[in-house]
GROMACS .gro file of C-alpha atoms in nm:
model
  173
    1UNK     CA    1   0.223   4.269  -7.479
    2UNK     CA    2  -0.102   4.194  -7.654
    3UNK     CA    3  -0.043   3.815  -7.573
    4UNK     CA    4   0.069   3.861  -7.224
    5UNK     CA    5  -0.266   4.055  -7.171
    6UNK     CA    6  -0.491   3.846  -7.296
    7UNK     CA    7  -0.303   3.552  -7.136
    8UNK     CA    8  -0.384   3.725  -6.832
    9UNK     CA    9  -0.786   3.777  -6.888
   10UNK     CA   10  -0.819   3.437  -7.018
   11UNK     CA   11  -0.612   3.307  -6.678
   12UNK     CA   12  -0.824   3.494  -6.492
   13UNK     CA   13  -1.145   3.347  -6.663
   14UNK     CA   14  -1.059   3.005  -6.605
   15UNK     CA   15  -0.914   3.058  -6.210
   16UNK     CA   16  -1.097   3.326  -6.073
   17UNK     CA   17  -1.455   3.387  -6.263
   18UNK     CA   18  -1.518   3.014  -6.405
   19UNK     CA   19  -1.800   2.890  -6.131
   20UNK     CA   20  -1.859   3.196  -5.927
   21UNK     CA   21  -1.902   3.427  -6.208
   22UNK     CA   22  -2.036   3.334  -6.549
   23UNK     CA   23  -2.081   3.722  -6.644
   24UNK     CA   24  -1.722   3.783  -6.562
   25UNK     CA   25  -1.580   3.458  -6.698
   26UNK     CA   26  -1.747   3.585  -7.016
   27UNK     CA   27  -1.622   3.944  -7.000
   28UNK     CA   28  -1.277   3.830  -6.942
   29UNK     CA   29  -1.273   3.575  -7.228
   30UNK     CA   30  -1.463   3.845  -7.456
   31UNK     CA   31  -1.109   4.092  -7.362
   32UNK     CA   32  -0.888   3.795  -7.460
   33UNK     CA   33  -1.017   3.731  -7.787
   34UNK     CA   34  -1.069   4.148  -7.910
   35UNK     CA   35  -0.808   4.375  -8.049
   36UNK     CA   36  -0.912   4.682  -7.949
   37UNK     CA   37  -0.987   4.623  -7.579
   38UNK     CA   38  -0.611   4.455  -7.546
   39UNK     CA   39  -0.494   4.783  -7.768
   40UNK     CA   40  -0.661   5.001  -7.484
   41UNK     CA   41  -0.513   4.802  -7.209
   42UNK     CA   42  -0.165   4.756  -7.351
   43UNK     CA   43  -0.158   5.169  -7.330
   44UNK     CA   44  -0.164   5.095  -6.944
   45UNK     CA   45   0.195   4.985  -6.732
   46UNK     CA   46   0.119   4.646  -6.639
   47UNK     CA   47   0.015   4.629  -6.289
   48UNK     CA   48  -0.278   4.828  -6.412
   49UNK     CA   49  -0.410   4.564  -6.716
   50UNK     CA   50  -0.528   4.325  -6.426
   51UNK     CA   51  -0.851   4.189  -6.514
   52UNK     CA   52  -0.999   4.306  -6.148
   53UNK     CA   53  -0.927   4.639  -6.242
   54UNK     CA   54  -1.068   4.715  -6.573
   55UNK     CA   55  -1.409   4.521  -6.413
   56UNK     CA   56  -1.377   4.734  -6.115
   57UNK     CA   57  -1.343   5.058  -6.304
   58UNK     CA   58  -1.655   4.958  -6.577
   59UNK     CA   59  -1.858   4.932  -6.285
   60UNK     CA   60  -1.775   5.215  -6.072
   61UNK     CA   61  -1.796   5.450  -6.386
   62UNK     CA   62  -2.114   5.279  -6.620
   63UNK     CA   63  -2.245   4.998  -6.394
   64UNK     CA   64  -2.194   4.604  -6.427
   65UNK     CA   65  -2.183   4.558  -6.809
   66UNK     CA   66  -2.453   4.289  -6.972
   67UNK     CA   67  -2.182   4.135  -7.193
   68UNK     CA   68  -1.833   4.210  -7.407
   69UNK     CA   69  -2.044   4.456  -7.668
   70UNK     CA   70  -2.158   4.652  -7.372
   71UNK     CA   71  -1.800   4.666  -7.171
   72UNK     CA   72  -1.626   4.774  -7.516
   73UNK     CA   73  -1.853   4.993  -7.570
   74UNK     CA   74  -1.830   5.180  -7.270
   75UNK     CA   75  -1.409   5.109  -7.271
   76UNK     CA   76  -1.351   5.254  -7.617
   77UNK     CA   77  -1.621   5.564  -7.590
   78UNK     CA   78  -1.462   5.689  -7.282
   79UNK     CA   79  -1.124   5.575  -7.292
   80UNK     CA   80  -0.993   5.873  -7.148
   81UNK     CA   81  -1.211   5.818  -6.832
   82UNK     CA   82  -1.158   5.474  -6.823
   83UNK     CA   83  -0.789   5.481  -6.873
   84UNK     CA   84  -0.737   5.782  -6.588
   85UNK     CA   85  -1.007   5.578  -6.305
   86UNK     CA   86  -0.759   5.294  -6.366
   87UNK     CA   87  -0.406   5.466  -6.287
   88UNK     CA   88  -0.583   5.646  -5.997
   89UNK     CA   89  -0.711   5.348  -5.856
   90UNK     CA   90  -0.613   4.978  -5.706
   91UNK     CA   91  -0.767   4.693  -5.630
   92UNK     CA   92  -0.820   4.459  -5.292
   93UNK     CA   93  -0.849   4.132  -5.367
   94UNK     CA   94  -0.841   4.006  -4.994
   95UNK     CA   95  -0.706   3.681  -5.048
   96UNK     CA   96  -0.596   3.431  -4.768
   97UNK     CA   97  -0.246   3.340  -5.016
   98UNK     CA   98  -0.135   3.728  -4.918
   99UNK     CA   99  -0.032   3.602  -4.555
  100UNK     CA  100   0.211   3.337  -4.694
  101UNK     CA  101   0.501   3.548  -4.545
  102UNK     CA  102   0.346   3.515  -4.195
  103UNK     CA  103   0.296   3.131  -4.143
  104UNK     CA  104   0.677   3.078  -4.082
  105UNK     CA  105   0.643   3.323  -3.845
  106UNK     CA  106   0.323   3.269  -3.656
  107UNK     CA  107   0.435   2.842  -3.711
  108UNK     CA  108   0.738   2.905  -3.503
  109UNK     CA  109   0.556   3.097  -3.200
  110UNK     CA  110   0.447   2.920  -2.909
  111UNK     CA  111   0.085   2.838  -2.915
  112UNK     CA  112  -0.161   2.897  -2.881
  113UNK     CA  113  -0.211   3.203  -3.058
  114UNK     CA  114  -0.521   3.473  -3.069
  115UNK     CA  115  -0.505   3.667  -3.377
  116UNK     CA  116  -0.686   4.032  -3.444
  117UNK     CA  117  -0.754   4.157  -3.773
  118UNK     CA  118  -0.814   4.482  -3.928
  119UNK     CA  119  -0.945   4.517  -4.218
  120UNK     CA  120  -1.185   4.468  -4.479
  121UNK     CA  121  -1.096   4.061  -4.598
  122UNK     CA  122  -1.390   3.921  -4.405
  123UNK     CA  123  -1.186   3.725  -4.139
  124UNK     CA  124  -1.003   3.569  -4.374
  125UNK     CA  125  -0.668   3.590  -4.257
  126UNK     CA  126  -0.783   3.480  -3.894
  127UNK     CA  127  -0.761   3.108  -4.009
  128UNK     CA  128  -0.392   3.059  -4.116
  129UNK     CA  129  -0.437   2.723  -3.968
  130UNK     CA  130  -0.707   2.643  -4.214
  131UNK     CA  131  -0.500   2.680  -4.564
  132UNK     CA  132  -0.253   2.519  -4.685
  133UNK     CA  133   0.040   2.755  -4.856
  134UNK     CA  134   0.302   2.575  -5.152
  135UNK     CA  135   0.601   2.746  -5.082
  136UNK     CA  136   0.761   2.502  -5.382
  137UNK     CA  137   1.001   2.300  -5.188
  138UNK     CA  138   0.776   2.290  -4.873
  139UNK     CA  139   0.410   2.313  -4.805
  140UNK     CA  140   0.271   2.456  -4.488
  141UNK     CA  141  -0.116   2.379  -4.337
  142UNK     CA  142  -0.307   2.110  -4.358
  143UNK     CA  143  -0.305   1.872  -4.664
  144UNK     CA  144  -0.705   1.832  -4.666
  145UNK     CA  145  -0.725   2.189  -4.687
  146UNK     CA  146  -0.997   2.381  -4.919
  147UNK     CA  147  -0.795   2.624  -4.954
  148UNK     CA  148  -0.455   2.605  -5.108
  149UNK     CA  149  -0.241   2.906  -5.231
  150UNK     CA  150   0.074   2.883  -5.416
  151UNK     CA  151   0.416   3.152  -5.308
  152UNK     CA  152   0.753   3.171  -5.384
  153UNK     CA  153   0.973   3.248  -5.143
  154UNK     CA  154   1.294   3.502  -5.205
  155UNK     CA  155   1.608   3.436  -4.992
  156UNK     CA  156   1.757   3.205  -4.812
  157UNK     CA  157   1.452   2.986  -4.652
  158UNK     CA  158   1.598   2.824  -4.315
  159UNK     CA  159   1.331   2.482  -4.342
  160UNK     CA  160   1.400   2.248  -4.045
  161UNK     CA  161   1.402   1.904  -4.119
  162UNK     CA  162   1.120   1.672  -3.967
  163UNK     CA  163   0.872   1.980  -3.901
  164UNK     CA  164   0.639   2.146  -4.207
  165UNK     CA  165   0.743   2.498  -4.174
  166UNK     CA  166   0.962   2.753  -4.275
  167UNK     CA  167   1.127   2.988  -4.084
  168UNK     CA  168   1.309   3.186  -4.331
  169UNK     CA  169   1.313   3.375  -4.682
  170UNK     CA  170   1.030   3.618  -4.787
  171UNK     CA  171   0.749   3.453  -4.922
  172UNK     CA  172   0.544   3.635  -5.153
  173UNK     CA  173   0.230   3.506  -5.354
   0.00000   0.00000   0.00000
């Protein structure tokens, strides 16, 4: 599991931290790369290792740690804390890719369509038209798109020839 964790931290450096945050970029590779943080972590079930959490939980508990010395530190003093803030707890990471499993649908209703969010992503998911979602065997949204977010789709997926969306399966990103 050690492998698969740090995997994970150093995926997450390079796709989610690497230019919007150095400190986390750093934090994350500094996890990878040290034995007893990945020991620590490995004592958690896996949907609870995610990088997002363990930052998360360092901050709510000790406040945004300077560097790696300063997050183990603070990890392996108070593991016990640490470990029970991180089972309690989840994380939100408000992403557009999480409405992949509503473009077939909202693609194959008559337009044009007002959407209402509610909820804490920001607007995000108000702009399905904006993003472009790789389903694998079909993309949907524009192809200039900033945004692009990889799913997979489970079940039978219903695609009709000549248009660009998908009106079956379950997509999930």
């Amino acid at each position: 599991m050690t492998t698969d964790t740090a995997r994970a931290y150093l995926e997450f450096a390079d796709r989610q931290a690497r230019d919007s945050s150095p400190l986390y970029e750093a934090l994350c590779r500094g996890v990878a790369g040290d034995p007893a943080l990945l020991a620590f972590l490995d004592t958690l079930p896996d949907a609870k290792r995610q990088p997002n959490l363990l930052l998360a939980a360092v901050r709510l508990l000790y406040g945004v740690p300077g560097d790696v010395d300063e997050l183990r530190h603070r990890a392996l003093t108070d593991p016990g804390r640490l470990r029970a803030t991180m089972l309690a707890r989840a994380t939100q990471t408000n992403e557009a890719g999480r409405c992949a499993a509503m473009l077939p649908v909202l693609a194959a209703l008559p337009g044009p369509l007002a959407l209402i969010e509610v909820g804490a992503s920001a607007g995000l998911c108000l702009y399905p038209d904006r993003y472009r979602v790789d389903y694998g065997h079909v993309a949907v949204g524009p192809r200039t798109a900033r945004c692009e977010s990889p799913a997979r789709s489970r079940g039978r997926c219903h695609c009709r020839p000549g248009r660009r969306t998908c009106a079956g399966g379950r997509a999930s990103t």
